[in-house]
Amino acid sequence: MQHPSPSLPARRTRGRTMTARSPLLVALALVVALLGLAGGTAHAAGQGKPRAHAPARADVDPLRVHIDSISPSTLSDDDRPITITGTVTNQSDEPWTEINLYAFRSLAPLVDASTLAASATIEDDAFVGERVITPGTEDTVAELEPDQTQDFSLTVPRSELTISEPGVYWLGVHASGISSLPRDDFMDGRARTFIPLVPASKPAKGVGPATVDSVESAIVVPIRQTVWLTPDGRVDKVGRWARSLGVGGRLHSLLSAGDSGSEVPLTWLVDPAVPAAVARLAAGNPARSLAPDPAATETPTESPTEQPDTPEGGAPADPDPYATASDPVPQVVPGTTLTESQQQVAAVAQAWLDRFKQLTADQTVLSLPFGDLDVSAAAAHGSTYYQQAVRRSSQVMDYLGVRSTPAIAPRDGILSPAAIEAATPDSTILVADTSFAEPPDAPQSLVRLLDHKVIVTSSGAAAGGPGPTAAADPLALRQRLLSEAALRLQSGSTAPVVMMLPADWQSADSSRLFDGLDVPWLRPVEVADLALRSAVSVSGNDLAYLDEDEQAELGIASFSAADRLTARGTLLSRLLSQQNLVRQQVADESLMGLSVGHRANREDAVESTAAASDFITDQLDSVTIDAPDAVTLSSESGPLGADIVNGLDQPVTVRIAARSDGGLRLEDLEEIQLNAGARTRILPTVRATEPGIHQLELLVTDLEGAPLGGSTAVQIRAAQVSGIIWLLIAGGALLLFGTIAVRLVRRIRGRGGDEEATTDPGEPADEPTTTHVGTDA
């Protein structure tokens, strides 16, 4: 696969693409920043010289500190104090006492995005700022038993921060306590984040960098979850789905972002396969259905008439399984009774589905290709799947009653040039700035690339905050978004910061992401608004799609497995006598098996798809044929009896085909219709073209002649005879019957002589009954 080569070799780090010459610059900037931090610092409690690096006692701090809120979320040149709240947890095996908690901050600002990105990846125990030890600014926890958690709150006057230059600063909390080890100047626990300082007034003319009044931001909330299926088409891993959909679960918490009460507009990025799977669970998780399509207007009761564009049996001839829209939920078998656990899952699923439709009713929704298709891999190995996935997504969203726009948004933000070129004209494409050798200079974060508008998202904002706090923690993401926006504002850039939340993002309280975004210099917008603006043209050569990106794609094995499953589903659909939805259901399953979420476990995904193919193969094999092991023909042709059995629970229409070594022909083969579970006997004519022993194989096929799997072998002995042999046989028969007649006559005559010899001598003899011809008187 050919891709444009980037103008400079590139390597990707967390949240940023760096060219071959940029790492040195970033490293120098980071060193300078850290030196500036340490230059004026002193240890808390007056321990003397500053320390540039304070190592932790162990790989994991015994005290886990978590920041729940920072108010205000940004700094200005006013005198408002800053308040930090959170929790401290004892994650060791022994009690801790006299735990002191202090706020800390850095003194030198981070002034560009590259330095900010590098700072977010430094070691968790790196020293980045000095504690504020002014009395009244600390908090104390008297005692913590193992696994016990206690709240804390710190309030620091603005004057105690002693920072005034615009930029981004470190802000966090240190915890230090007493256990079996004596107290020292090491930290026993910490939490860190970033906070920007944006002056309320612009610098005087000609002093400092140019600024703008505000910068825009857009937040994209993804609803993605890889869907696994059982071989019979049910949603697999039901317990995991139930936990995710329930209170406290990941999918449940995602919807909380929409009803958090925030005025921040959201853009929903939805894989329609997720609500489709939830709808299946709400219906009791039915298996793949062979039942007739309930939307079909007619059900054939007689042999269907062949049409040029439609094969017999009611299956559509169009290779696109989504030529006609269909429900994404298989039909439920009538009379099915759900167990108590199934009812519970169904109730949780239905509640989530109702909430999803309500929240997205009036908001911007972008729909991913169905199943969260690996679009880059599809462009290389199966472009048809992309077209089908886009069409299916539209159908499913219509089924749900949610208005949406097609979109492509890779989970890692990286998209191949071929995938961009293959995108439908109406698709909204989102890629991270890490897709480029150098992030493009796009005033609207919108570029025209390979004849498509592409929105450039901020990999830095999506990367979140520094450790030891989780990078995707809501507050960490919020502070990183604010910091990225503040740096753009200070540099005079008007490019909106577009943050696509991580694909597996989860938060127990998503409101912490949105609270604090209402600052005067940040204007939230929707992605739909950005897509309507003018774009800056960039060359495809600016993309940096590396060998490692191509190797990360799903491979040909995934698409070969999907091809086989699709073919098996098409054959099963054609086998059934009545119009059905098997092809559509199997197409859904094939697309789910090509999800970008399977990149990390592609072998398991291939096996899952293959298991579904094998399951359908077993169904095809359930239509069987049985015939005698051997048959002898007494003439050049004769009937051959065979039994056809339909082991499916639906009517089927089949033909019987024959394979031989060339000396036989099978005639009088008509299409055969069998009801569910029915058996019928056929008597096709076998005609021998030459004498001898021949091998004949009878196969069950669909109406187009494709073998279904059922077959049987018969040995045919052909004893062909000529007309002369028939004459000889007839002459022999005449000779036989003539000989029998002569012998009968002689026997009768013999009986007469015997009677004369036995007459009594004393009595006169009777007149003779026969006359001897040829004797003298």
Short mmCIF file of N, CA and C in Angstrom, two decimals, residues 6 31 46 62 113 151 198 238 290 341 394 438 447 503 517 530 537 618 743 774 777:
data_model
loop_
_atom_site.label_atom_id
_atom_site.label_comp_id
_atom_site.label_asym_id
_atom_site.label_seq_id
_atom_site.Cartn_x
_atom_site.Cartn_y
_atom_site.Cartn_z
N PRO A 6 6.07 11.64 4.54
CA PRO A 6 6.15 12.95 5.18
C PRO A 6 7.45 13.63 4.82
N VAL A 31 14.01 21.44 30.37
CA VAL A 31 15.08 21.61 31.36
C VAL A 31 15.07 23.03 31.92
N GLY A 46 10.78 24.31 55.99
CA GLY A 46 12.09 24.92 56.12
C GLY A 46 13.23 23.95 56.20
N PRO A 62 2.48 5.43 49.53
CA PRO A 62 1.58 4.80 50.50
C PRO A 62 0.28 5.58 50.68
N ALA A 113 3.05 24.73 23.75
CA ALA A 113 2.39 23.43 23.80
C ALA A 113 3.38 22.28 23.85
N ASP A 151 -11.50 13.25 53.45
CA ASP A 151 -11.54 14.46 52.64
C ASP A 151 -10.56 15.50 53.17
N VAL A 198 -4.18 33.56 32.87
CA VAL A 198 -4.55 34.42 31.74
C VAL A 198 -4.92 35.79 32.31
N VAL A 238 -22.37 -10.61 28.32
CA VAL A 238 -23.56 -9.88 28.78
C VAL A 238 -23.34 -9.25 30.15
N LEU A 290 -33.78 -17.01 11.50
CA LEU A 290 -34.04 -17.49 10.14
C LEU A 290 -35.49 -17.24 9.73
N SER A 341 -32.53 -13.14 35.41
CA SER A 341 -31.33 -12.36 35.11
C SER A 341 -31.45 -11.69 33.74
N SER A 394 -26.43 4.84 9.08
CA SER A 394 -27.55 5.73 8.82
C SER A 394 -28.87 5.03 9.09
N GLU A 438 4.13 17.91 10.73
CA GLU A 438 4.09 19.12 11.53
C GLU A 438 2.65 19.56 11.63
N VAL A 447 -8.78 21.86 7.88
CA VAL A 447 -7.96 21.85 6.68
C VAL A 447 -8.70 21.11 5.57
N ALA A 503 -11.40 6.99 23.89
CA ALA A 503 -12.45 6.05 23.51
C ALA A 503 -13.00 5.28 24.70
N LEU A 517 -15.28 25.49 33.06
CA LEU A 517 -14.99 25.90 31.67
C LEU A 517 -15.62 27.25 31.33
N LEU A 530 -17.80 24.19 13.37
CA LEU A 530 -16.46 24.28 12.80
C LEU A 530 -16.42 23.73 11.38
N SER A 537 -6.00 24.71 2.79
CA SER A 537 -5.58 23.56 1.99
C SER A 537 -4.19 23.11 2.41
N ASP A 618 -22.90 -25.41 9.84
CA ASP A 618 -23.65 -26.51 10.46
C ASP A 618 -25.14 -26.42 10.11
N ARG A 743 -42.60 -82.48 -24.25
CA ARG A 743 -42.54 -83.42 -23.14
C ARG A 743 -43.91 -83.65 -22.52
N GLY A 774 -49.58 -95.78 -39.80
CA GLY A 774 -48.42 -96.37 -40.48
C GLY A 774 -48.22 -97.83 -40.17
N ALA A 777 -52.77 -103.99 -41.60
CA ALA A 777 -53.99 -104.52 -40.98
C ALA A 777 -53.77 -105.96 -40.55
#
